[in-house]
CSV table of C-alpha atoms and ligand atoms in Angstrom, one decimal:
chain,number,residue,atom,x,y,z
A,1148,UNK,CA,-1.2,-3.9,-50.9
A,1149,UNK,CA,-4.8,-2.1,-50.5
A,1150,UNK,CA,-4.4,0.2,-46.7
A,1151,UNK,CA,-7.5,0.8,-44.7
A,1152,UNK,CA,-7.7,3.1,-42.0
A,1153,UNK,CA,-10.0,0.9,-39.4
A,1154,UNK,CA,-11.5,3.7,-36.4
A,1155,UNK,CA,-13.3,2.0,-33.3
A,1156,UNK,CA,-15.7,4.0,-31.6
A,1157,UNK,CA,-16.1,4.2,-27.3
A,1158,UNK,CA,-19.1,1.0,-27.7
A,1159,UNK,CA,-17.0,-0.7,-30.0
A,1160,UNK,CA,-14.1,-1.5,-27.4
A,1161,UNK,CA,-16.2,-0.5,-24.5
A,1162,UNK,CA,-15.2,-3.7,-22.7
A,1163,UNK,CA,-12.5,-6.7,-22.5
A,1164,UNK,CA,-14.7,-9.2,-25.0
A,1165,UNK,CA,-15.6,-6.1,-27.4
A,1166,UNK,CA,-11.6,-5.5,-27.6
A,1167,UNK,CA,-10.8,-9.3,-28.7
A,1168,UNK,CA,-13.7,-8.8,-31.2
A,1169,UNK,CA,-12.0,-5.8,-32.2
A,1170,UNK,CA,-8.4,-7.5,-32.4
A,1171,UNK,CA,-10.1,-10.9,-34.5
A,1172,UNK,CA,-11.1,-8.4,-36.7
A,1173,UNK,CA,-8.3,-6.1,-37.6
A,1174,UNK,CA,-6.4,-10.0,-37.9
A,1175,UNK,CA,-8.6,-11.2,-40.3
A,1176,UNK,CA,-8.2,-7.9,-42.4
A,1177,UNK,CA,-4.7,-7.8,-42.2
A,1178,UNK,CA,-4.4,-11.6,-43.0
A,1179,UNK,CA,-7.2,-11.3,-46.0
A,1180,UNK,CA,-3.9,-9.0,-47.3
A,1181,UNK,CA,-4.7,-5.4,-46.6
A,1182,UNK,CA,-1.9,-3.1,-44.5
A,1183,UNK,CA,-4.3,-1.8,-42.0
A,1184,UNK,CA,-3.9,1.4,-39.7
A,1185,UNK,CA,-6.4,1.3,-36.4
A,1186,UNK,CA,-7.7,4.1,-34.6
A,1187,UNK,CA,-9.4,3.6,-31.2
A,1188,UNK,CA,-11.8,5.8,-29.0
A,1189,UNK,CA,-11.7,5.6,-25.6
A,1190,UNK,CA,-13.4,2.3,-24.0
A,1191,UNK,CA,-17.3,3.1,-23.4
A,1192,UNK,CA,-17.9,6.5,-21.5
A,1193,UNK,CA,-14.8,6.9,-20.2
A,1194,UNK,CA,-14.4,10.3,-21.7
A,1195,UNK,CA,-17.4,11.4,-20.0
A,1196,UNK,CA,-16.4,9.8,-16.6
A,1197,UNK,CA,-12.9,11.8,-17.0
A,1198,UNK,CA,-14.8,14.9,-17.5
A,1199,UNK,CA,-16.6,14.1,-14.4
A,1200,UNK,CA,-13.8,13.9,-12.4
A,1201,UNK,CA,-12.0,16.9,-13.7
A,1202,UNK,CA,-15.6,18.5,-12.6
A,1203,UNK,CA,-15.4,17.5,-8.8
A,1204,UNK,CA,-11.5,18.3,-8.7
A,1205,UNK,CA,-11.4,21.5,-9.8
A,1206,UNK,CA,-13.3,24.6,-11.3
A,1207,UNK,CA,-11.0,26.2,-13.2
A,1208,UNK,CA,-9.6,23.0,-15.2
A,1209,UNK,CA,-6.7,24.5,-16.7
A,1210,UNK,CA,-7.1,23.4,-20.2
A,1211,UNK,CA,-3.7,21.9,-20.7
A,1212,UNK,CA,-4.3,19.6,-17.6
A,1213,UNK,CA,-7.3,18.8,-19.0
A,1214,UNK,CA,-6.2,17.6,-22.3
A,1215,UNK,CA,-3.1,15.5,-20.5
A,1216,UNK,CA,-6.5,13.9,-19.0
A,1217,UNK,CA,-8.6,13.7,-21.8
A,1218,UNK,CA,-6.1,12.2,-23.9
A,1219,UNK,CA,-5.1,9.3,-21.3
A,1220,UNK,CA,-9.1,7.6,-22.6
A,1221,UNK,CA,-7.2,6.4,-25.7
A,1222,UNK,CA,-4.2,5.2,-24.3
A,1223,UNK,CA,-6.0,2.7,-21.8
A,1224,UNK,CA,-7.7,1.5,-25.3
A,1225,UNK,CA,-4.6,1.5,-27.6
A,1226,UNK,CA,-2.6,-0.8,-25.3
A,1227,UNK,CA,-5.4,-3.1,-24.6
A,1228,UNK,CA,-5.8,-3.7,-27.9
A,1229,UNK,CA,-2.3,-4.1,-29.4
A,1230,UNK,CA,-2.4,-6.7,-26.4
A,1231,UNK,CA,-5.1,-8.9,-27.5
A,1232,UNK,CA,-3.7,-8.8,-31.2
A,1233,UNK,CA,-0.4,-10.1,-29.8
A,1234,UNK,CA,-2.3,-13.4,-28.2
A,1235,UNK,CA,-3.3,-13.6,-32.3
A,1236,UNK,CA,-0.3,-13.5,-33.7
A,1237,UNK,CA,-0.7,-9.8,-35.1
A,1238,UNK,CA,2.4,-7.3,-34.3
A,1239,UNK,CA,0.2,-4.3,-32.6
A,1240,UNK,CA,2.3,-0.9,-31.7
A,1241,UNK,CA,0.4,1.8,-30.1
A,1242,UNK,CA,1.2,5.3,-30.7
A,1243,UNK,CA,-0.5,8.5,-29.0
A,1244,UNK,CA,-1.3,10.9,-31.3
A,1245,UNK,CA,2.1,12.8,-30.0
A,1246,UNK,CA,4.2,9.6,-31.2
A,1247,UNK,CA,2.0,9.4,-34.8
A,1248,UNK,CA,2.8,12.5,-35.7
A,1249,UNK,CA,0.0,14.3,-35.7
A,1250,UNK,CA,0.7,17.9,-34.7
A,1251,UNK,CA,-2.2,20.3,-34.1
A,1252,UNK,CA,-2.8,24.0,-33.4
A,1253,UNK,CA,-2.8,25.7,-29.5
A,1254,UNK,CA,-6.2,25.7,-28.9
A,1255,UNK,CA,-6.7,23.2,-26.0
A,1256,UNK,CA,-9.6,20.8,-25.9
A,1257,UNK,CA,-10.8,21.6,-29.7
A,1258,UNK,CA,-7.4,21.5,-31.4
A,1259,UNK,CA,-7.0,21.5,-34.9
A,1260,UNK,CA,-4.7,19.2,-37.2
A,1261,UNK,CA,-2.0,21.4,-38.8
A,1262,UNK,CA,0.4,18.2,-40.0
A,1263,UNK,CA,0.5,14.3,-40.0
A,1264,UNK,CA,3.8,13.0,-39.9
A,1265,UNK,CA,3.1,9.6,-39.4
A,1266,UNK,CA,6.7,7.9,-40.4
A,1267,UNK,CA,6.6,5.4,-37.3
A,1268,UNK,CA,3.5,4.4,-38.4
A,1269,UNK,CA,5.1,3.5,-41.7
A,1270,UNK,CA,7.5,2.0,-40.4
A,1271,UNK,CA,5.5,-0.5,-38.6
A,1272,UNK,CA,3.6,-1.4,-42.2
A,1273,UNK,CA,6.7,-1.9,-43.9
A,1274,UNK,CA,7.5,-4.8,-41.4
A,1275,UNK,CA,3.9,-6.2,-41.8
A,1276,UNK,CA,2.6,-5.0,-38.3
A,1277,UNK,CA,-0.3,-3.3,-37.4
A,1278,UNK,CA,-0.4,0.4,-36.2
A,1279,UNK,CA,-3.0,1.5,-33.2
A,1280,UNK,CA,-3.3,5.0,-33.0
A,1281,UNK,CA,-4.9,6.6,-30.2
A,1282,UNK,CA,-7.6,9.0,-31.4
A,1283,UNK,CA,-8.9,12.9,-30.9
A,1284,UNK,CA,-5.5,13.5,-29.9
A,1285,UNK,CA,-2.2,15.2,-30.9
A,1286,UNK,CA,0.6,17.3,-30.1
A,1287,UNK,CA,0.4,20.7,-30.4
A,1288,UNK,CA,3.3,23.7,-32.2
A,1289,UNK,CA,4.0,24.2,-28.8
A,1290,UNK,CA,4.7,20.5,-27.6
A,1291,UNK,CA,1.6,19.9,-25.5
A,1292,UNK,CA,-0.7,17.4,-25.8
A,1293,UNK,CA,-4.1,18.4,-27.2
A,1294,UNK,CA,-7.4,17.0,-27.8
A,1295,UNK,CA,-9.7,17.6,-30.8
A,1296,UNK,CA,-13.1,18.0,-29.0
A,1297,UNK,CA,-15.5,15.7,-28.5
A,1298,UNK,CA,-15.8,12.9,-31.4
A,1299,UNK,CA,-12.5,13.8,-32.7
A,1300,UNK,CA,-11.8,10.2,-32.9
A,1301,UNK,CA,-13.4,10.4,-36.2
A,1302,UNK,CA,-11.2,13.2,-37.2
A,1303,UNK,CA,-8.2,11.6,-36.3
A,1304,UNK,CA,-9.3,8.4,-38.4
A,1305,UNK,CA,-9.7,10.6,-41.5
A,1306,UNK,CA,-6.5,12.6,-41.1
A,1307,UNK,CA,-4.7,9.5,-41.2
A,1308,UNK,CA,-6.1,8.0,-44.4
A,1309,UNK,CA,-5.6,11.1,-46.0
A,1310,UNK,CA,-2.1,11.2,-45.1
A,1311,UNK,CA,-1.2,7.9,-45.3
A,1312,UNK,CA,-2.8,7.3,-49.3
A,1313,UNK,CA,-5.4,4.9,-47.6
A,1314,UNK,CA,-7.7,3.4,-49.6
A,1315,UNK,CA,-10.6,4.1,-47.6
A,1316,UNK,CA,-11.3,4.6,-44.0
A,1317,UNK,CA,-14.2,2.4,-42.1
A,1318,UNK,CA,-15.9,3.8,-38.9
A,1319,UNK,CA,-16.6,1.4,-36.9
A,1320,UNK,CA,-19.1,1.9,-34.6
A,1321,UNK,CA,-23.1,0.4,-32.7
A,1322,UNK,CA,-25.2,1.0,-35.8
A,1323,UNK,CA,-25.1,-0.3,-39.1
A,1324,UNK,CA,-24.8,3.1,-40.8
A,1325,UNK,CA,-26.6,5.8,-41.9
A,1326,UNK,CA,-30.0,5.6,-41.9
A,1327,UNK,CA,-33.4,7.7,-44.0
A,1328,UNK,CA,-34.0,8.3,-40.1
A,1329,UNK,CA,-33.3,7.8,-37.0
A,1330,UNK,CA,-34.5,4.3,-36.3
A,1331,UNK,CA,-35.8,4.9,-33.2
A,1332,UNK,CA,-38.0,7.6,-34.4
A,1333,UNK,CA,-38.6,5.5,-37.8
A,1334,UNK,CA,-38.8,1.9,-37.6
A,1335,UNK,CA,-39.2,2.0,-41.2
A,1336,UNK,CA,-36.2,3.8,-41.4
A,1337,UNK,CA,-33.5,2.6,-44.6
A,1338,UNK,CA,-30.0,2.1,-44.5
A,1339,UNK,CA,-28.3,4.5,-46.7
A,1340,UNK,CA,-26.1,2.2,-49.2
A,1341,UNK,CA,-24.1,5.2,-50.5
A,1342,UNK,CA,-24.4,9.0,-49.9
A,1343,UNK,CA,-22.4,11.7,-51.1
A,1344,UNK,CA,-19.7,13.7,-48.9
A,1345,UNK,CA,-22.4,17.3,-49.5
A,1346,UNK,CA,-25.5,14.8,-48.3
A,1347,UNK,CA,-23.4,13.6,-45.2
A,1348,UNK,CA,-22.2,17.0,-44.3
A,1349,UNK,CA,-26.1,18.5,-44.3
A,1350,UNK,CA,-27.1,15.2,-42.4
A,1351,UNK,CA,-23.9,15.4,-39.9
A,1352,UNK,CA,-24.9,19.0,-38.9
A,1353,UNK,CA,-28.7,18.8,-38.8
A,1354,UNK,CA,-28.8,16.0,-36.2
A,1355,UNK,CA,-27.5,12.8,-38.0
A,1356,UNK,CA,-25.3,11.3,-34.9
A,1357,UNK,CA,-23.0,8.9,-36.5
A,1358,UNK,CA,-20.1,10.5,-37.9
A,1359,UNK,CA,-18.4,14.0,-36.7
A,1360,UNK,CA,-19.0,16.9,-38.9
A,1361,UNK,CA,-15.2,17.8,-39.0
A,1362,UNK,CA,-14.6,14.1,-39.8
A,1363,UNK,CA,-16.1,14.3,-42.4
A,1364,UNK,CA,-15.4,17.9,-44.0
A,1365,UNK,CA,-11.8,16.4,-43.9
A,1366,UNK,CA,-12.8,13.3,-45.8
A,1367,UNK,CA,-14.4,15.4,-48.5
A,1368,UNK,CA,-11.3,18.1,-48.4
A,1369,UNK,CA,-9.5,15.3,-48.9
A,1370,UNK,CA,-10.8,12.9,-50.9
A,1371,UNK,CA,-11.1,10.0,-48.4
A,1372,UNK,CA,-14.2,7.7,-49.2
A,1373,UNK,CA,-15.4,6.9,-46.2
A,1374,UNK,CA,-17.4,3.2,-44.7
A,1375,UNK,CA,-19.5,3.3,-42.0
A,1376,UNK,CA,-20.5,-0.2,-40.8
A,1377,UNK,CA,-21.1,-2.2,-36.7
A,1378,UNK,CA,-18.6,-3.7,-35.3
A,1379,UNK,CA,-21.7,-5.9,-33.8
A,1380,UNK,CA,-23.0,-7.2,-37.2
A,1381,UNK,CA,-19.5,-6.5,-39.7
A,1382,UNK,CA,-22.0,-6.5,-42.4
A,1383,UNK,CA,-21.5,-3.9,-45.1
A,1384,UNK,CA,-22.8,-0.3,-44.2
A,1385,UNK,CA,-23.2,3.3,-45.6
A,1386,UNK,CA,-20.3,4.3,-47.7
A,1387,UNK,CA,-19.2,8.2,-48.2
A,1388,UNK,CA,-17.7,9.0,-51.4
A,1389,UNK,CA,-18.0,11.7,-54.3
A,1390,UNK,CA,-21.1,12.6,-56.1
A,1391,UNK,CA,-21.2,9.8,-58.8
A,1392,UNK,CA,-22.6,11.9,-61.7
A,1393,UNK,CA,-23.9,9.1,-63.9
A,1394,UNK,CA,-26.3,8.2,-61.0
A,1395,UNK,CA,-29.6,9.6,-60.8
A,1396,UNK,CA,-29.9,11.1,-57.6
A,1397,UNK,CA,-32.9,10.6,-54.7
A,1398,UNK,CA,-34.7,13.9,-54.6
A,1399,UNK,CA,-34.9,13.4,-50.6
A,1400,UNK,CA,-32.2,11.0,-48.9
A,1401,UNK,CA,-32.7,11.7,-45.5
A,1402,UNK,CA,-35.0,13.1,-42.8
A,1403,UNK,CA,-33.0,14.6,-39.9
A,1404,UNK,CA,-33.9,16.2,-37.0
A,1405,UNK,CA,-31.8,18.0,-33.6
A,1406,UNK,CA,-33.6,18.6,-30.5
A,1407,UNK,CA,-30.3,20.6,-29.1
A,1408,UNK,CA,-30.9,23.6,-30.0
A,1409,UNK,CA,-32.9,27.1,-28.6
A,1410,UNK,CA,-34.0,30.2,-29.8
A,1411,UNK,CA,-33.4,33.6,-29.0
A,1412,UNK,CA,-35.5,36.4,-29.8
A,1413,UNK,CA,-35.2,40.3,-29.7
A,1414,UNK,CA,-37.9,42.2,-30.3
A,1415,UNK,CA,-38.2,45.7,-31.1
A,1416,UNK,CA,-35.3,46.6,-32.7
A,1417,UNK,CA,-35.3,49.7,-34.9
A,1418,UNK,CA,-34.7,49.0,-38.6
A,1419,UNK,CA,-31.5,50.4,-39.1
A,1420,UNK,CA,-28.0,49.5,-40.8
A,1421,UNK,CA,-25.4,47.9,-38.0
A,1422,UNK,CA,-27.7,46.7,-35.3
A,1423,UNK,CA,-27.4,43.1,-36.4
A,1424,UNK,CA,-23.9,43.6,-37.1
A,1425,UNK,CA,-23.6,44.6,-33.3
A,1426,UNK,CA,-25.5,41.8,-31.8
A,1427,UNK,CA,-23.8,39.2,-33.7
A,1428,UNK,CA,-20.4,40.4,-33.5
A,1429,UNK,CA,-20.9,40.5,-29.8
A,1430,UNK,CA,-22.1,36.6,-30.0
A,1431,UNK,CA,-19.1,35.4,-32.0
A,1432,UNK,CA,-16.8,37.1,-29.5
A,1433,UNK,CA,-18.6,34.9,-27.0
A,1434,UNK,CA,-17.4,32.2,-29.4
A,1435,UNK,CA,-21.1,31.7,-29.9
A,1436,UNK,CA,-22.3,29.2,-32.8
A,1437,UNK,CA,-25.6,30.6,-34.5
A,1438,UNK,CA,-27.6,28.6,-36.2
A,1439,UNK,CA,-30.8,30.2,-38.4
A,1440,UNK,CA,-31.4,33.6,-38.3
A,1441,UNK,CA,-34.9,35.4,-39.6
A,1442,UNK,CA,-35.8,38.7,-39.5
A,1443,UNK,CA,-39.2,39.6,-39.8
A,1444,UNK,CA,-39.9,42.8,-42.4
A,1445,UNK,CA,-40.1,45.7,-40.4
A,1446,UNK,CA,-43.4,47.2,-38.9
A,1447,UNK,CA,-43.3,51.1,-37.8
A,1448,UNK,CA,-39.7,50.8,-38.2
A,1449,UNK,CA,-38.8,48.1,-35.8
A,1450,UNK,CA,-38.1,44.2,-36.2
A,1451,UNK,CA,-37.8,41.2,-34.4
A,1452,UNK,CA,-34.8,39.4,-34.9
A,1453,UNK,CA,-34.8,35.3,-33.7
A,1454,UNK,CA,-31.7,33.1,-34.3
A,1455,UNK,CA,-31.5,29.4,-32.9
A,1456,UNK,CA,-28.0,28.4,-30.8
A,1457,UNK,CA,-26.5,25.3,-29.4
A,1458,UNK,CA,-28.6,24.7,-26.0
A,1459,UNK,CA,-25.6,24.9,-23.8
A,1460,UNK,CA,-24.9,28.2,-25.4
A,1461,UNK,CA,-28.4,29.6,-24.3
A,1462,UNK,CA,-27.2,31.6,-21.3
A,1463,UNK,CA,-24.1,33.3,-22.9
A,1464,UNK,CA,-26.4,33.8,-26.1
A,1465,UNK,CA,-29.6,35.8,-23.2
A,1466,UNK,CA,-26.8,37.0,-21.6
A,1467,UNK,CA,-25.1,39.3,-24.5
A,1468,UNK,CA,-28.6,39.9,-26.2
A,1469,UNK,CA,-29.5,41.8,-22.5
A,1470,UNK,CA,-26.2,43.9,-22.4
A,1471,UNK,CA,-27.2,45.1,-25.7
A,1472,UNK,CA,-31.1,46.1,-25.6
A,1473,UNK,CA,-30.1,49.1,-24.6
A,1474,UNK,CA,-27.7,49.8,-26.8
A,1475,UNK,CA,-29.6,48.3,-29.8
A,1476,UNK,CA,-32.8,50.3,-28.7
A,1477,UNK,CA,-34.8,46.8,-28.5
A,1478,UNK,CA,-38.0,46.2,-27.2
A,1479,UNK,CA,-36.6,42.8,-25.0
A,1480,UNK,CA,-35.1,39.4,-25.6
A,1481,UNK,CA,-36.7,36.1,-24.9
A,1482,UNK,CA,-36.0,32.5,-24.9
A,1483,UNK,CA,-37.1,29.2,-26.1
A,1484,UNK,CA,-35.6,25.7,-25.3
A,1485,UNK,CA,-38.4,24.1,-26.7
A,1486,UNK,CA,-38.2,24.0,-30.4
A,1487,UNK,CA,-36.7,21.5,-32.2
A,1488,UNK,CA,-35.2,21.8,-36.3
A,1489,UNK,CA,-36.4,18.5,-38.6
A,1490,UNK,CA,-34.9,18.9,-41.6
A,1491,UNK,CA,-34.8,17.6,-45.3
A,1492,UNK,CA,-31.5,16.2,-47.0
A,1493,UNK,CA,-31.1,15.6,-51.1
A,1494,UNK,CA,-28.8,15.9,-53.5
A,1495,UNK,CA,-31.7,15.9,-55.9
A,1496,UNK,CA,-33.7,19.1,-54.3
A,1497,UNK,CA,-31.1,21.0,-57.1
A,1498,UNK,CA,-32.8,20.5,-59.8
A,1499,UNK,CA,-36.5,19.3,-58.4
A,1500,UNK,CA,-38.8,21.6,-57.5
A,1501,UNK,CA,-42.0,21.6,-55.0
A,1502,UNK,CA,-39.9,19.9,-52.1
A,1503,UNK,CA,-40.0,22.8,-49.8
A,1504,UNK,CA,-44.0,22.8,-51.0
A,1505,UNK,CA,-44.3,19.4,-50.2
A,1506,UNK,CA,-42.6,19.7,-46.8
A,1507,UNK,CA,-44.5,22.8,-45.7
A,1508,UNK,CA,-47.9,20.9,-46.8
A,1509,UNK,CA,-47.2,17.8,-44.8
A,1510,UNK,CA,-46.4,19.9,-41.9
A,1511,UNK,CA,-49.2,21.9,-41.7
A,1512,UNK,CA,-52.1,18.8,-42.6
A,1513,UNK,CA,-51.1,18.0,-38.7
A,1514,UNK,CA,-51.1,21.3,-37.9
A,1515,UNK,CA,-47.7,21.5,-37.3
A,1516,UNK,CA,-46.4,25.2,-36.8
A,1517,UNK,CA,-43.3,26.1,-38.8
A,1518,UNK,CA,-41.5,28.9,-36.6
A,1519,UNK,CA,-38.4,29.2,-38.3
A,1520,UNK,CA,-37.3,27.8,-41.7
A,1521,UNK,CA,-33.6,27.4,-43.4
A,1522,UNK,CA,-32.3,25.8,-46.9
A,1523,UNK,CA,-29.1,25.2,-48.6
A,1524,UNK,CA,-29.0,23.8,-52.0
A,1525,UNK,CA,-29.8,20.5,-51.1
A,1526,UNK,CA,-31.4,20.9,-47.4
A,1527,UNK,CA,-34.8,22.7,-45.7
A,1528,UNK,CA,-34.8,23.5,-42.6
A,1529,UNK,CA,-37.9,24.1,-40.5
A,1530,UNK,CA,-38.3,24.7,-36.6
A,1531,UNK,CA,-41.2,23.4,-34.9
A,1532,UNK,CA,-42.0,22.9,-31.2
A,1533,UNK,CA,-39.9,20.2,-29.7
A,1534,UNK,CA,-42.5,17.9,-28.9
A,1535,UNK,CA,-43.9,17.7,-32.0
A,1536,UNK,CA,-40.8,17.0,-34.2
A,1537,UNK,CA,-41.2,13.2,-34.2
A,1538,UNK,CA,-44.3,13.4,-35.9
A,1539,UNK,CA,-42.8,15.4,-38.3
A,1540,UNK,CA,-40.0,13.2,-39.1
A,1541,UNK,CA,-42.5,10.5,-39.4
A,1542,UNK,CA,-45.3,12.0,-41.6
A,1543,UNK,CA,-42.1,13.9,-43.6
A,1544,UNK,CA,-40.4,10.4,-44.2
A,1545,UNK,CA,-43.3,8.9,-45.9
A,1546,UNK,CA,-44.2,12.1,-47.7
A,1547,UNK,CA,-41.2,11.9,-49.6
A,1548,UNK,CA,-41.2,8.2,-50.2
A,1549,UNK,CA,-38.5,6.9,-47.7
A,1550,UNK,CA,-40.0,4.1,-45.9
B,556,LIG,N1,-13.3,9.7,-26.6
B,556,LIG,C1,-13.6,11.0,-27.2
B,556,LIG,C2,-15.1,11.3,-27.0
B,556,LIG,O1,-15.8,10.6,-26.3
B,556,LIG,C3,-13.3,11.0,-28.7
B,556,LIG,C4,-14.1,10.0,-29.5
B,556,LIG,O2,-14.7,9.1,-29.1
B,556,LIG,O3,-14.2,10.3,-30.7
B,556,LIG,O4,-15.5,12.4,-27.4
B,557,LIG,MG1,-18.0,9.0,-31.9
């Protein structure tokens, strides 16, 4: 019998008529003859209401007692659910992540999956009932409960497939998958029919919203193709699968953009070997992400060295670069919140050149400043100001033929 994996995100169960939606449709699977394993989120924003809360209470938040919070999001959702599958017939056991097995590192609030043991939840197949496993949760090597950070639902979903030989895993969720755009940038926007695990990874960490960037790295560690369809339509969505190498591929799949990010810059810094070591060490200590990094050629023996972060980062990222202008010898540090990245995604930019032409000529007939520019093999990157990025996306989407 074919298993599917079937994750519900927060809108998907967000309220008492969404969850019996939900429950008709997990029956229907099951009865149309597949063994199917559910993952929930919690209901709505009750993740960001429990945040809240832990916000007014306390300033500290031990980490711990925030995860035992966290975590309870999933259960409310997990119960509900294996209740309205009862009033259908369907045998529904919920399991937190704890009771499926799935055991995760220490680190509190953005915990990492070590195992998936998941024999209760085979159990529960073998005698034709259905599995609901609370997401972004787990249990940790030292017996506490831990979350996965934000979105880890997705994670969760994936980890189970993978362990369980699941046939594929379907993210359920408001949209009806990934899109050339963002559709409320683009109303011409496409749905994506199928794009590859590389192309999903570029588009999940350049600003494409719909599926966790950890989620999928797992999937294409592992080998789990991934669907991502609405649980408002059920119509068929984007699936996420291996390159298929006897298709020719789009030289541009996707136009992305992120307006959460900022840029640091330090000017003046003398042009010598271990000053960017310094600074950059001292930022991952922070446990600071950085993004793009340039480094203009030096002038009279000094540079200028700008990197973009995660917004909420900006303050620790001002805050080390200060401490160190002394150190470094630099001129001063300033910062930007108002630039934005839009960014190009194909598999077919390998072997095609004069995209990263195209782009920069599209960009600059609306006078369009590029302040900062990054590529992998099949994505360029460019930062412009903030408030002109959705005119980039635009004019970029039909430059390249998407709409
Ligand atoms: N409920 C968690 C969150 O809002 C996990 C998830 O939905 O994936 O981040
Ligand atoms: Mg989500």
């Amino acid at each position: 019998m074919p298993l599917v994996v079937q994750k519900f995100g927060g809108t998907s169960v967000a309220d008492a008529e969404r969850i019996q939606a939900v429950a008709d449709h997990v029956a229907r699977t099951r009865r149309a003859g597949s063994d199917v394993v559910v993952v929930v989120s919690a209901m709505g924003k009750t993740t960001d209401e429990l945040v809240r809360l832990a916000g007014e209470v306390s300033s500290t938040q031990p980490p711990r007692e925030l995860d035992v919070l966290l975590s309870s999001g999933e259960r409310i959702s997990m119960s509900l659910l294996c209740m309205a599958l009862a009033d259908l017939g369907v045998e529904g056991v919920s399991f937190t992540g704890s009771q499926a097995g799935i055991v995760t590192d220490t680190e509190h609030t953005r915990a990492k999956i070590l195992e998936v043991r998941g024999d209760r939840l085979r159990e529960v197949l073998a005698r034709g009932g259905v599995p609901v496993v609370a997401g972004f949760q787990g249990v940790s090597t030292a017996r506490d409960i831990t979350t996965l950070g934000r979105g880890g639902s997705d994670t969760t979903a994936v980890a189970l497939a993978a362990a369980l030989g699941a046939d594929e895993c379907e993210i359920y969720t408001d949209v009806t998958g990934v899109f050339s755009a963002d559709p409320r940038v683009v109303p011409e926007a496409h749905r994506l029919a199928r794009v590859s695990f590389e192309e999903m990874l570029e588009v999940a960490a350049t600003g494409g919203r719909v599926l966790a960037l950890r989620s999928v790295e797992f999937a294409r560690n592992h080998h789990v193709p991934l669907h991502v369809r609405s649980s408002f339509t059920w119509e068929p969505g984007t699936r996420v699968d291996e390159e298929d190498p006897a298709m020719e591929q789009a030289v541009v799949t996707a136009v992305t953009h992120d307006t959460s990010e900022a840029k640091v810059t330090v000017a003046g810094v003398p042009d010598r070997p271990g000053l960017a070591a310094l600074l950059f060490r001292a930022l991952a200590d922070r446990g600071v992400n950085v993004d793009m990094i340039v480094q203009n050629t030096s002038a009279h023996g000094t540079t200028d060295i700008s990197f973009t972060v995660p917004s909420g980062d900006l303050p620790t990222s001002t805050e080390v670069a200060e401490s160190l202008v002394g150190e470094l010898g630099a001129a001063g540090v300033s910062s930007d919140a108002g630039v934005a990245r839009v960014s190009l995604v194909g598999a077919g930019m390998k072997t095609h050149p004069g995209v990263t032409a195209l782009m920069f000529e599209t960009l600059a007939g609306a006078g369009i400043n590029i302040e900062m520019i990054s590529t992998s093999s099949i994505r360029i990157s460019c930062m412009v100001r903030a408030e002109r990025v959705d005119e980039a996306v635009r004019l970029l989407h039909a430059a390249f033929g998407l709409g």
